[in-house]
Coordinates of C-alpha atoms and ligand atoms in Angstrom, one line a residue:
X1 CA -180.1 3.5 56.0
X2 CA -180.8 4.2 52.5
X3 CA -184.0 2.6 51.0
X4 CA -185.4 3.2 47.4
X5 CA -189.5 2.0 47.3
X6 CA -190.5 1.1 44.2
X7 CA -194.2 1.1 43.6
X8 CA -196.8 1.2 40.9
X9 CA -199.2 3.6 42.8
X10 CA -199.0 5.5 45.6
X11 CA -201.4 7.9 47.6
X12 CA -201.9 11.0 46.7
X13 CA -201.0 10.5 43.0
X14 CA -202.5 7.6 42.0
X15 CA -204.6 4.6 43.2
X16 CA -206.7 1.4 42.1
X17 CA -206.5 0.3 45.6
X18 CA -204.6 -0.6 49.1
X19 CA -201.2 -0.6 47.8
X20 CA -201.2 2.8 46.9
X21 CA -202.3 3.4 50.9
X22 CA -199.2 1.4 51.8
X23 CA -196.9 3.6 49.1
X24 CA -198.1 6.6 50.2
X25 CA -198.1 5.7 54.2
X26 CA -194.7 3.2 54.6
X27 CA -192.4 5.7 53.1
X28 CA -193.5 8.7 55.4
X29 CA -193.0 6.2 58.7
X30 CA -189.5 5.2 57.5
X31 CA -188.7 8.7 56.8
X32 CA -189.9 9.8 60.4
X33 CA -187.5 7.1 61.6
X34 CA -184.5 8.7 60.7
X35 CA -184.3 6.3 56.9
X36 CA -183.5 8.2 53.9
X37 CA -186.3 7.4 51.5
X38 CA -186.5 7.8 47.5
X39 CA -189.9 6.5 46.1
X40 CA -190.8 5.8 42.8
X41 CA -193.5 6.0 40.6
X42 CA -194.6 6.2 36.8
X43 CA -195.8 9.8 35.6
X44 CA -199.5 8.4 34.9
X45 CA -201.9 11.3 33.0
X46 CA -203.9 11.1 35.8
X47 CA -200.8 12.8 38.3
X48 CA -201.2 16.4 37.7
X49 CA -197.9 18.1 38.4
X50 CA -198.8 21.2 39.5
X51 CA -201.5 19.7 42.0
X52 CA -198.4 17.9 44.1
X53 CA -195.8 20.8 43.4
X54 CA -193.8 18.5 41.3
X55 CA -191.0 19.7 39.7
X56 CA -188.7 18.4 36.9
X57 CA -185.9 16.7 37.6
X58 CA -183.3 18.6 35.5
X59 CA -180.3 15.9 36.5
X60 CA -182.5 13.4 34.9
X61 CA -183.7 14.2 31.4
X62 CA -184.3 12.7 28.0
X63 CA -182.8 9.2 29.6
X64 CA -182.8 6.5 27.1
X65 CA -183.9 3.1 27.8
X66 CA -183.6 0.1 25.4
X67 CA -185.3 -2.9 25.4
X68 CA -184.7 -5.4 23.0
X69 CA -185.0 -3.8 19.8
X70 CA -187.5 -1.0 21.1
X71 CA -185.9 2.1 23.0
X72 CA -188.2 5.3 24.3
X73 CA -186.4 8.2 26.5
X74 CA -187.7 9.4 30.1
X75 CA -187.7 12.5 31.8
X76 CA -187.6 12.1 35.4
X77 CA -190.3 14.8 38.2
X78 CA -189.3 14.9 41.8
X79 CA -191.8 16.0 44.6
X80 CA -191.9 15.2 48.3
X81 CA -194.9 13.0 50.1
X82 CA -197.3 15.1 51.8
X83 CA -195.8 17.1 55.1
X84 CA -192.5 14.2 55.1
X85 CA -189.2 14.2 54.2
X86 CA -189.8 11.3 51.4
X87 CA -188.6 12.3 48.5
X88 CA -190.8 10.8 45.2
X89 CA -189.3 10.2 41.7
X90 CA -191.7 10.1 38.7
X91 CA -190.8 8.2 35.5
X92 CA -192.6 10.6 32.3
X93 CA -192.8 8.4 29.7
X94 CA -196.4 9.6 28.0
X95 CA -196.0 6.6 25.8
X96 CA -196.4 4.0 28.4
X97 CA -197.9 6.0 31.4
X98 CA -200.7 8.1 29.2
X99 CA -203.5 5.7 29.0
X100 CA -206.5 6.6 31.0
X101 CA -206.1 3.4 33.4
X102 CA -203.1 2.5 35.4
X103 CA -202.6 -0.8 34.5
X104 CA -204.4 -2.1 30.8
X105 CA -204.2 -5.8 29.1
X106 CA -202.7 -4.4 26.0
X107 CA -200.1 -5.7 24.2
X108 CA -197.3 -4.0 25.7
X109 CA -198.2 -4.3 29.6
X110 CA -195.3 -5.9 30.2
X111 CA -192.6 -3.3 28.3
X112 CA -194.7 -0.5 30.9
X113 CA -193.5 -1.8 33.8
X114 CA -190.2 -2.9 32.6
X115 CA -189.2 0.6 31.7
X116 CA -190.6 1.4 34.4
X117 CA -187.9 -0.8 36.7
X118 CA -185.3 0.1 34.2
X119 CA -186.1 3.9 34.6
X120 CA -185.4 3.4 38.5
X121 CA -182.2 1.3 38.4
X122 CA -180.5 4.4 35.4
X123 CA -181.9 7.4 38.1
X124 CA -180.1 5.7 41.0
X125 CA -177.0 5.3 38.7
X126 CA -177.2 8.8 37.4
X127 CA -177.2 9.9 41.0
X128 CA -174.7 7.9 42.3
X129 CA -176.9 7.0 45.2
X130 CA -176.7 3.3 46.8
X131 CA -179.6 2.5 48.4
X132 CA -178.7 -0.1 51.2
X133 CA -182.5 -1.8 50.2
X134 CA -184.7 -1.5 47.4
X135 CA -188.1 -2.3 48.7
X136 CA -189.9 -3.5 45.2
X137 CA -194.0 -4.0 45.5
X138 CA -195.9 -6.7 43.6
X139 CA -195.6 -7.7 40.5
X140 CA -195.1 -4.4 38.6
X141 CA -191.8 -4.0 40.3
X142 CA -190.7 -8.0 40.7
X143 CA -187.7 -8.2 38.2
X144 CA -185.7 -5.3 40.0
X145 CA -183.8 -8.2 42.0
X146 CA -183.1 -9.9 39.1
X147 CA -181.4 -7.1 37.6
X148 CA -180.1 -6.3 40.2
X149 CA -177.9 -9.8 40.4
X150 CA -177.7 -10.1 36.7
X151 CA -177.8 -7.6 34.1
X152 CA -176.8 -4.7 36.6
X153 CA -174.6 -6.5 38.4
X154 CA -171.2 -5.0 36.8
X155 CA -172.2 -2.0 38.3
X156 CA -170.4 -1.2 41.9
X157 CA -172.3 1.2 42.9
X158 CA -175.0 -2.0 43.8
X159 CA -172.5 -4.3 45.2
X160 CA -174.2 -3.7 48.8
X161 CA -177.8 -3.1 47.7
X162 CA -180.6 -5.6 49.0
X163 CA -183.8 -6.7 47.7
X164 CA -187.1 -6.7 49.4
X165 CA -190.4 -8.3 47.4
X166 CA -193.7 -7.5 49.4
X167 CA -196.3 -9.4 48.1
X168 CA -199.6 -7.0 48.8
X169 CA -201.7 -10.2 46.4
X170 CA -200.2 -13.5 44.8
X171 CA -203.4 -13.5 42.8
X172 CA -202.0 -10.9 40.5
X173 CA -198.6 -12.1 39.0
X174 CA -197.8 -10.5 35.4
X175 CA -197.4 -13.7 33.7
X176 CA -195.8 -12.1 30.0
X177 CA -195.0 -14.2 27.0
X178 CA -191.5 -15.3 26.7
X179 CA -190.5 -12.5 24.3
X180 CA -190.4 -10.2 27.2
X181 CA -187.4 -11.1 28.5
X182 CA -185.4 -9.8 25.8
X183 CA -186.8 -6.8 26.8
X184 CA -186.2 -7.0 30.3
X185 CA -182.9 -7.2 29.6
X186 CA -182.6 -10.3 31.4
X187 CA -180.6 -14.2 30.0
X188 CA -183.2 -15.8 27.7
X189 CA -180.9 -19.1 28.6
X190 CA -182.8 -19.2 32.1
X191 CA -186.3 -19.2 30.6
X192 CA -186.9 -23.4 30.7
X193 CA -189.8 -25.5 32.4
X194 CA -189.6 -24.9 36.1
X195 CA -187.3 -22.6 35.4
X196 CA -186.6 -19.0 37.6
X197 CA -188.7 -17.3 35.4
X198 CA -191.1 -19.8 33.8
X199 CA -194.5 -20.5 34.8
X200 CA -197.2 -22.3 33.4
X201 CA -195.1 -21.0 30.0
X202 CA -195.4 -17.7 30.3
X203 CA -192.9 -15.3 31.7
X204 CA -193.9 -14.4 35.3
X205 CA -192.9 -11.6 36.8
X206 CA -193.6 -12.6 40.1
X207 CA -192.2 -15.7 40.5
X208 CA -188.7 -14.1 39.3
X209 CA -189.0 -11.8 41.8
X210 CA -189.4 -14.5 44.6
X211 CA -186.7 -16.4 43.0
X212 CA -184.5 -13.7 43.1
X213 CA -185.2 -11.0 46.0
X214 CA -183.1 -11.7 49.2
X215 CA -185.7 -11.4 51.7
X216 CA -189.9 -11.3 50.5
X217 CA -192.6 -10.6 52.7
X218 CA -196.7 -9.9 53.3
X219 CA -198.8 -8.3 54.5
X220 CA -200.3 -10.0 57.2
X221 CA -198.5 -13.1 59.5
X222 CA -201.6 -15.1 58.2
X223 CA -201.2 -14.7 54.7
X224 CA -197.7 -15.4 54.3
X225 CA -199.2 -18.9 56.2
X226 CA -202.0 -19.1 53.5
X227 CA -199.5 -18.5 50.8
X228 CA -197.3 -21.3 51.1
X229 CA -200.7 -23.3 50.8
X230 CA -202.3 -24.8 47.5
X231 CA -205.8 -23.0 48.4
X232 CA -204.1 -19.2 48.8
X233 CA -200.4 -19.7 47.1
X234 CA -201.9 -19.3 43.4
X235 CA -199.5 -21.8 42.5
X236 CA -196.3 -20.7 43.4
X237 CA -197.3 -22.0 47.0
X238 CA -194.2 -24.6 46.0
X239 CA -191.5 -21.4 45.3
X240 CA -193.0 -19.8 48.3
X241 CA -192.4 -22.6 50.9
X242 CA -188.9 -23.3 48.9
X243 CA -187.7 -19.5 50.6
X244 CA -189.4 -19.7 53.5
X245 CA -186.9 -19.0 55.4
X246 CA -186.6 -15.9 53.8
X247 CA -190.4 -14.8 54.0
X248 CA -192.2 -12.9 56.6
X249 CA -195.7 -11.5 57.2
X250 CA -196.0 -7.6 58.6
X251 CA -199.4 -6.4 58.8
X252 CA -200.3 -3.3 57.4
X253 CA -200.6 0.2 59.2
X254 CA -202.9 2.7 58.2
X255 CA -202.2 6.5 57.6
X256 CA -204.1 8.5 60.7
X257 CA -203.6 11.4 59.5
X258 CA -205.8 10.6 56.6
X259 CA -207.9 8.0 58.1
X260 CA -208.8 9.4 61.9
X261 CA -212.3 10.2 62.7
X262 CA -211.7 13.1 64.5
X263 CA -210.2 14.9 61.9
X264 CA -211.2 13.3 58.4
X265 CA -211.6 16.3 56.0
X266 CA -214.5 13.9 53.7
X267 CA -216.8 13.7 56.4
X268 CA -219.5 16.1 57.3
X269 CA -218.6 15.2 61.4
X270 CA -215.9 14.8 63.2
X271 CA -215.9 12.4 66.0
X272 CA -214.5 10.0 68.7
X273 CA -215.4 7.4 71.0
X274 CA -216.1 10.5 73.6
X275 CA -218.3 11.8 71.2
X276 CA -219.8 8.9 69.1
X277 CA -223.2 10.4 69.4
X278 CA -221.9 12.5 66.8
X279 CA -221.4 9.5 64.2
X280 CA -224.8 9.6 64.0
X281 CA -225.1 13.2 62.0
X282 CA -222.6 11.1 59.2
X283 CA -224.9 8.1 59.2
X284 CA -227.9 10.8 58.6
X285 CA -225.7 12.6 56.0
X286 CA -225.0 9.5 53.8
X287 CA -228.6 8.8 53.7
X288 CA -229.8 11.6 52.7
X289 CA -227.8 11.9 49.7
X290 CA -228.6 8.6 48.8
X291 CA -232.5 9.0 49.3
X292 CA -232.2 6.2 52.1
X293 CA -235.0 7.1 54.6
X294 CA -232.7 7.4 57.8
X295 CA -233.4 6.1 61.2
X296 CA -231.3 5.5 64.2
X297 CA -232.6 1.4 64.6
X298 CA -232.5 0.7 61.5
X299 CA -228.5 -0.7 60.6
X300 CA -226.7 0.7 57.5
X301 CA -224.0 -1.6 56.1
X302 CA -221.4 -0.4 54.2
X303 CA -219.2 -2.2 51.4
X304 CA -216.6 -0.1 49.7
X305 CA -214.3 -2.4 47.4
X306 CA -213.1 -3.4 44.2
X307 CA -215.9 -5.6 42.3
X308 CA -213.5 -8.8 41.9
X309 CA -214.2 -12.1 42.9
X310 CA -211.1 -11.8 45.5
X311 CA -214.0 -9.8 47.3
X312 CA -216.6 -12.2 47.6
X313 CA -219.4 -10.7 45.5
X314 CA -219.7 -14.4 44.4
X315 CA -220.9 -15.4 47.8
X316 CA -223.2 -12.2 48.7
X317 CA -225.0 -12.5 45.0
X318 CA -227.2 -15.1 46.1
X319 CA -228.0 -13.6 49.6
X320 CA -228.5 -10.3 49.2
X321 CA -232.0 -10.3 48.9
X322 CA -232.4 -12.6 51.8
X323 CA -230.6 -10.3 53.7
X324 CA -232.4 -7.4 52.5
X325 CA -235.4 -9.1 54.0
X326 CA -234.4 -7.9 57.3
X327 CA -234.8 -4.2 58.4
X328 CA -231.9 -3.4 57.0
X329 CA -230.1 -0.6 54.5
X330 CA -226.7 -0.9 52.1
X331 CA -224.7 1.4 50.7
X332 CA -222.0 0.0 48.5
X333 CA -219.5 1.9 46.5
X334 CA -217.5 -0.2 44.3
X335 CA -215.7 -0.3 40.6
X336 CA -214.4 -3.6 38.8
X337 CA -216.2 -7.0 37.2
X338 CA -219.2 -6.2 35.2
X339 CA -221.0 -8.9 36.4
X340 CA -221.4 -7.1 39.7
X341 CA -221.6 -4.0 38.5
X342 CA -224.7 -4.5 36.6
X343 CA -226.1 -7.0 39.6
X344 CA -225.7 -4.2 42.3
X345 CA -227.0 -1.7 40.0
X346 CA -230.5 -3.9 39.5
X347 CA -230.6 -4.8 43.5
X348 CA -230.5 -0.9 43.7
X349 CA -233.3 -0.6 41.3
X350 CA -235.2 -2.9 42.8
X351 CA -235.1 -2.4 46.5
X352 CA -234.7 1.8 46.4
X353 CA -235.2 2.3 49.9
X354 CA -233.1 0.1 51.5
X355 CA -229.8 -0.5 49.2
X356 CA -228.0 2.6 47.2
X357 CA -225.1 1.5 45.0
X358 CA -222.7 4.1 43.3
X359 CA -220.1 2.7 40.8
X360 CA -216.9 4.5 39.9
X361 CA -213.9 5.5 42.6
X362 CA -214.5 7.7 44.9
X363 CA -212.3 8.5 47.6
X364 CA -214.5 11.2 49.4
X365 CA -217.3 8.8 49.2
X366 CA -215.4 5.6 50.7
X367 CA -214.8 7.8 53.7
X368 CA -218.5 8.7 54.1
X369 CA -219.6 5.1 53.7
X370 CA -217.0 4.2 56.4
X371 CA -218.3 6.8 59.0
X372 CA -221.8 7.0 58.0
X373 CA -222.9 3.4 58.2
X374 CA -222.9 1.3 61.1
X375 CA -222.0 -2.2 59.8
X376 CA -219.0 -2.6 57.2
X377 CA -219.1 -5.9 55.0
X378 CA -215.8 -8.1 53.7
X379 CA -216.4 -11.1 53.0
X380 CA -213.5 -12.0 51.2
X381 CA -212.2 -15.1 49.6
X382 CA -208.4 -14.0 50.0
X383 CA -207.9 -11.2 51.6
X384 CA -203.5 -10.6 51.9
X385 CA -204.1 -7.6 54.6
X386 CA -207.4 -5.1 53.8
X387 CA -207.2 -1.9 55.0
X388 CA -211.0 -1.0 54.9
X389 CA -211.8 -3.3 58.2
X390 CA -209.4 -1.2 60.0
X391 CA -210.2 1.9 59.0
X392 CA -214.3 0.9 60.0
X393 CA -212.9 -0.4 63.1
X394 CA -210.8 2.9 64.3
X395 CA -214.1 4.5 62.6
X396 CA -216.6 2.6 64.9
X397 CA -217.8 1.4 62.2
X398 CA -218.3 -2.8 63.0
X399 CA -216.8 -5.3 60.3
X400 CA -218.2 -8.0 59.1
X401 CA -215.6 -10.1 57.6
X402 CA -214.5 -13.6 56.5
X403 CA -211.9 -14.9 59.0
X404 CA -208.5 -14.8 56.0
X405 CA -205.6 -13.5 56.1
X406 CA -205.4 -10.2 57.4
X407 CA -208.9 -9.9 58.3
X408 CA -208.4 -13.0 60.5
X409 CA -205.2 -10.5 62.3
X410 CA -207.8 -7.6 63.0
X411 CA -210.7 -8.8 63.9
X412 CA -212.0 -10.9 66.1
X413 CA -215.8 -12.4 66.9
X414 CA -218.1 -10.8 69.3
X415 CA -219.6 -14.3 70.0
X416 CA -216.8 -16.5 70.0
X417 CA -214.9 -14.3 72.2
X418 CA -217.2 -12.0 74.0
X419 CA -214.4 -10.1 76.3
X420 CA -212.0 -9.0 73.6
X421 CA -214.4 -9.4 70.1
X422 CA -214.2 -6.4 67.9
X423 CA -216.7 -7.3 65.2
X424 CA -218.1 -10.6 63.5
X425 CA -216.1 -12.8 61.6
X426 CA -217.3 -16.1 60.1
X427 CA -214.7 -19.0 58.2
X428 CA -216.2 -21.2 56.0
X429 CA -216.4 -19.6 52.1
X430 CA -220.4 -20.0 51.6
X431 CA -223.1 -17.6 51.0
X432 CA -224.9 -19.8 54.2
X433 CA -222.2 -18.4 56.4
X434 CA -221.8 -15.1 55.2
X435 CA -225.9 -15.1 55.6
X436 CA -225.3 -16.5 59.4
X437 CA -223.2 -13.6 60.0
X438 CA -225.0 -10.9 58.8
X439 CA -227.9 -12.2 60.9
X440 CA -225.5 -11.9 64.1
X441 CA -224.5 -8.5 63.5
X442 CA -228.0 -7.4 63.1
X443 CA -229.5 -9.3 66.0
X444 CA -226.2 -7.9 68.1
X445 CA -227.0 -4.3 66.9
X446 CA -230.3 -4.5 68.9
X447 CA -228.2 -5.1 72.1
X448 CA -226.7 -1.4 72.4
X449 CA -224.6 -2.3 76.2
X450 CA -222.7 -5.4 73.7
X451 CA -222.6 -3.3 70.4
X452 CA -220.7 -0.3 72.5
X453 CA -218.2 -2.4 73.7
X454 CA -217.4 -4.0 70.2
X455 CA -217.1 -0.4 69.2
X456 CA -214.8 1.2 72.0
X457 CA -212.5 -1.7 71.1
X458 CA -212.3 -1.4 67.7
X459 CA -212.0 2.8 68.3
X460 CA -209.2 1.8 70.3
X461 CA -207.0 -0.2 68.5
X462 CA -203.7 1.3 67.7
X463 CA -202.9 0.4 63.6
X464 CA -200.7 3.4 63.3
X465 CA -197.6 2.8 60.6
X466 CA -194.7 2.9 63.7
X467 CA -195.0 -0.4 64.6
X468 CA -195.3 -2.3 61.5
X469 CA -192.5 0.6 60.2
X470 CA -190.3 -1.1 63.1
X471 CA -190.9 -4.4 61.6
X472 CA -190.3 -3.5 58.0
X473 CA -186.7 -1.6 59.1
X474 CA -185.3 -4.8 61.4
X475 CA -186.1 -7.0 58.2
X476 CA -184.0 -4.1 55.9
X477 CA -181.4 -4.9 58.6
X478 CA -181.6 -9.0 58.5
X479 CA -181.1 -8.6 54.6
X480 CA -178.5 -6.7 54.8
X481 CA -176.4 -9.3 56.9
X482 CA -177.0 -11.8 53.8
X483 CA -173.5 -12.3 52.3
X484 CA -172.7 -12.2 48.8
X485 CA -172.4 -16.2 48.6
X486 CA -175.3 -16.7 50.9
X487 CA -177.0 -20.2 49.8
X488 CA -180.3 -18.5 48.8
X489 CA -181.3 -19.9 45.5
X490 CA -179.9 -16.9 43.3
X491 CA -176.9 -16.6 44.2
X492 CA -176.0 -20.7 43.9
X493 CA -177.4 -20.8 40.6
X494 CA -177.1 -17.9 38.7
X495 CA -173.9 -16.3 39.6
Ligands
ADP1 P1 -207.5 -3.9 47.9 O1 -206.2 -3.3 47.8 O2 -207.4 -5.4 47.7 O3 -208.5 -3.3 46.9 P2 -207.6 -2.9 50.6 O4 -208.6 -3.1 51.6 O5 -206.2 -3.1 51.0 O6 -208.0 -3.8 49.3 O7 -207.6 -1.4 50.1 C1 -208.6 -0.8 49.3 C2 -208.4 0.7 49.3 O8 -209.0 1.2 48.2 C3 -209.0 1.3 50.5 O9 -208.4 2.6 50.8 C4 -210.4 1.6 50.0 O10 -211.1 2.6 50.7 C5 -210.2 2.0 48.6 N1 -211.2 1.8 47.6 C6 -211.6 0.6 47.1 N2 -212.6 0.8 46.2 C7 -212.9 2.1 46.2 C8 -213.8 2.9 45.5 N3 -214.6 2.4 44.6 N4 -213.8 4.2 45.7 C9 -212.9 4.8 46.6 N5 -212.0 4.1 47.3 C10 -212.0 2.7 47.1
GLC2 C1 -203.7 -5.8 48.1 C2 -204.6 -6.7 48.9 C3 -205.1 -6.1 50.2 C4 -204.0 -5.3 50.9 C5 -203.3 -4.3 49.9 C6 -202.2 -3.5 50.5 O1 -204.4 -5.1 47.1 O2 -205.7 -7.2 48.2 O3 -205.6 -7.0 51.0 O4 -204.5 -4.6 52.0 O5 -202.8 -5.0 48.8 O6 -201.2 -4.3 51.0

């Protein structure tokens, strides 16, 4: 099977946060399973060429793109992922992809990714190559299956191409004014109230892309529950239950061969369960360069995660120093609001022995937090799968999360469920519970006999890509049994 990934960041090359973990991890399981994988990505200023041996593509050069009455040319890079047989397409366009940030809130956000989509759809024509799916990833990548069934549709070479939509966050939906659907190439005539591609009058990206793709899916069976709900579905809980039939949860994997204990290339010690002794020399490591006075009884907790509200930082401001209270240390590493910069930055100030907070991104950093402390806190409002709560788990590293989405698919309480729990996990969104919790891990931590055991399960659990990879094929397969005059809302309306 053919299958083209379209993503907006991707690991090695660029990242703001788990997608890019799933970009750079998916496409190297499908491609050990025998799929024939193109990925692509924009040629951000960040993505130094020589750093990833990329090389120009010379088949795909000074391509023209026009969108409404704008038009910019592209020049297309092509690379493999890291030790697979993935091949990755870059789209160099320095005047949408040279801006210092990946994604910005100017004016022409929306033209980025279009050209972006665009850019993909003319280097599959230009190749003559059909992908059998095109796997498209949030928002940045959502109008691809509209395209696909309208303004691309003359084209052959796409008569047997599917669409996949995985929704890695519904809170982010690139909501564009209405002009941008000139520009998208797409008919203005479908833009009304209610509309595929109206929402809340704005032009939403994602919403078209649930309208339109044949099959959608999450990334965690709980969230594509939470979803179709008014609490989680960000208001397109209505579209999402409309295609249920068509939507499907499949937790994320993560990448072992970048996120394994025993061979992590950030961390001053490699260890494993046999050897978890050794953990300690991280934990002593991480205080050290933070000026933390280390000792073995006293607990480190560690946060890495983007300063947004999706996080909980609202709920842990007015605990913190109630929790700090207790003989207890945090190091936090985080980027994002503001707000929580500047609060984290005068907790630090205030309490310097016990809480060190660096701000910025820092991926050697996140992977010393995550085997240096003891404790690892997510106490998320939303949560569509997190990857941090399985790498501390494989990292005996015990989470403390709010039971959502796919935290409530990893991890399971120590109290509630003595004889399989993995970490602590509490439900109720309040900075009461999320205190509750904390105090249970730190009162468990005493107990080494039940702490060990929380820790040899979550060493042992298996979140390696292959399985979820399985999933993500059979569901390729399912759409591509989807006839052309299936009933799905697309193809009855809008042929
Ligand atoms: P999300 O994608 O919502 O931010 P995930 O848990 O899925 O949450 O993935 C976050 C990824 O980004 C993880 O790999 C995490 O280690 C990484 N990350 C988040 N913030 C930082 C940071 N400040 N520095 C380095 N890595 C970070
Ligand atoms: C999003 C979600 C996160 C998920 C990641 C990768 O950023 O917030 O929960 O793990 O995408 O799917």
């Amino acid at each position: 099977m053919k299958i083209c990934f379209v993503s907006s960041e991707c690991v090695p090359y660029a990242k703001t946060g788990g997608l890019a973990d799933v970009s750079g991890a998916l496409p190297k399981a499908l491609a050990e399973s025998g799929m024939e994988v193109k990925t692509f990505l924009p040629l951000y200023s960040s993505i130094q060429t020589e750093d990833y041996d990329l090389k120009p593509d010379i088949s795909n050069q000074g391509i023209r793109i026009h969108m409404g009455r704008l038009s910019h040319d592209f020049n297309a890079w092509k690379g493999h992922l890291p030790n697979s047989k993935a091949e990755v397409y870059f789209i160099d366009c320095p005047t949408f992809y040279h801006r210092g940030e990946l994604y910005t809130n100017q004016l022409d956000e929306a033209e980025r990714f279009i050209f972006f989509q665009q850019a993909v759809l003319r280097i599959l024509q230009n190749e003559h190559w059909a992908p059998d799916i095109i796997h498209c990833n949030d928002w940045q990548t959502a109008l691809i299956p509209a395209l696909l069934k309208m303004s691309y549709k003359w084209d052959a070479l796409f008569k047997n191409t599917k669409s996949l939509l995985s929704i890695h966050n519904i809170g982010y939906q690139g909501r564009f004014s209405r002009d941008s659907i000139y520009g998208a190439g797409l008919p203005y005539k479908y833009y009304y109230p209610g509309g595929p591609f109206e929402f809340y009058d704005s032009f939403c990206f994602l919403k078209t892309g649930i309208m339109f793709a044949d099959k959608i899916s999450t990334v965690s069976q709980t969230y594509a529950k939470e979803i179709q709900t008014p609490e989680f579905g960000a208001a397109l809980e209505g579209v999402l239950h409309d295609r249920k039939k068509d939507l499907l949860g499949i937790l994320n994997g993560i990448d072992s061969s970048v996120w394994n204990p025993l061979s992590d290339k950030h961390i001053p010690q490699n260890y494993s369960f046999d050897s978890f002794l050794k953990k300690k020399k991280n934990k002593q490591a991480l205080l050290d360069a933070f000026a933390l006075p280390f000792d073995t009884k006293t607990p480190t907790i560690g946060i890495v995660s983007r300063l947004a509200i999706q996080k909980g930082f609202d709920i842990f401001k007015p605990v913190l120093e109630k929790i700090l209270r207790n003989d207890v240390q945090f190091v936090i590493l985080g980027t994002g609001e503001p707000e929580y910069e500047e609060f984290l930055q005068n907790m630090a100030l205030k309490y310097p022995g016990k809480i060190a907070v660096t701000i910025g991104f820092n991926e050697g950093l996140a992977h010393q937090i995550t085997a240096g402390a003891d404790m690892f806190l997510m106490p998320s409002q939303y949560e569509p799968c997190g990857l941090n709560q399985m790498y501390s788990l494989n990292y005996g590293t015990v989470p403390i999360v709010r039971q959502t989405g796919g935290l409530a698919d990893t991890v399971t309480d120590f109290t509630q469920f003595p004889t399989k729990g993995n970490g602590i996990t509490f439900s109720e969104y309040t900075s009461d519970e999320l205190f509750q919790a904390v105090e249970r891990a730190l009162k468990l931590f005493k107990n080494k006999q039940n702490w060990k055991k929380m820790v040899s399960r979550g060493m042992g659990e298996d979140f390696s890509w292959k399985a979820s990879a399985a999933k993500y094929i059979k569901l390729y397969q399912q759409s591509k049994l989807i006839k052309q005059e299936s009933e799905s809302i697309k193809d009855k309306i809008y042929d």
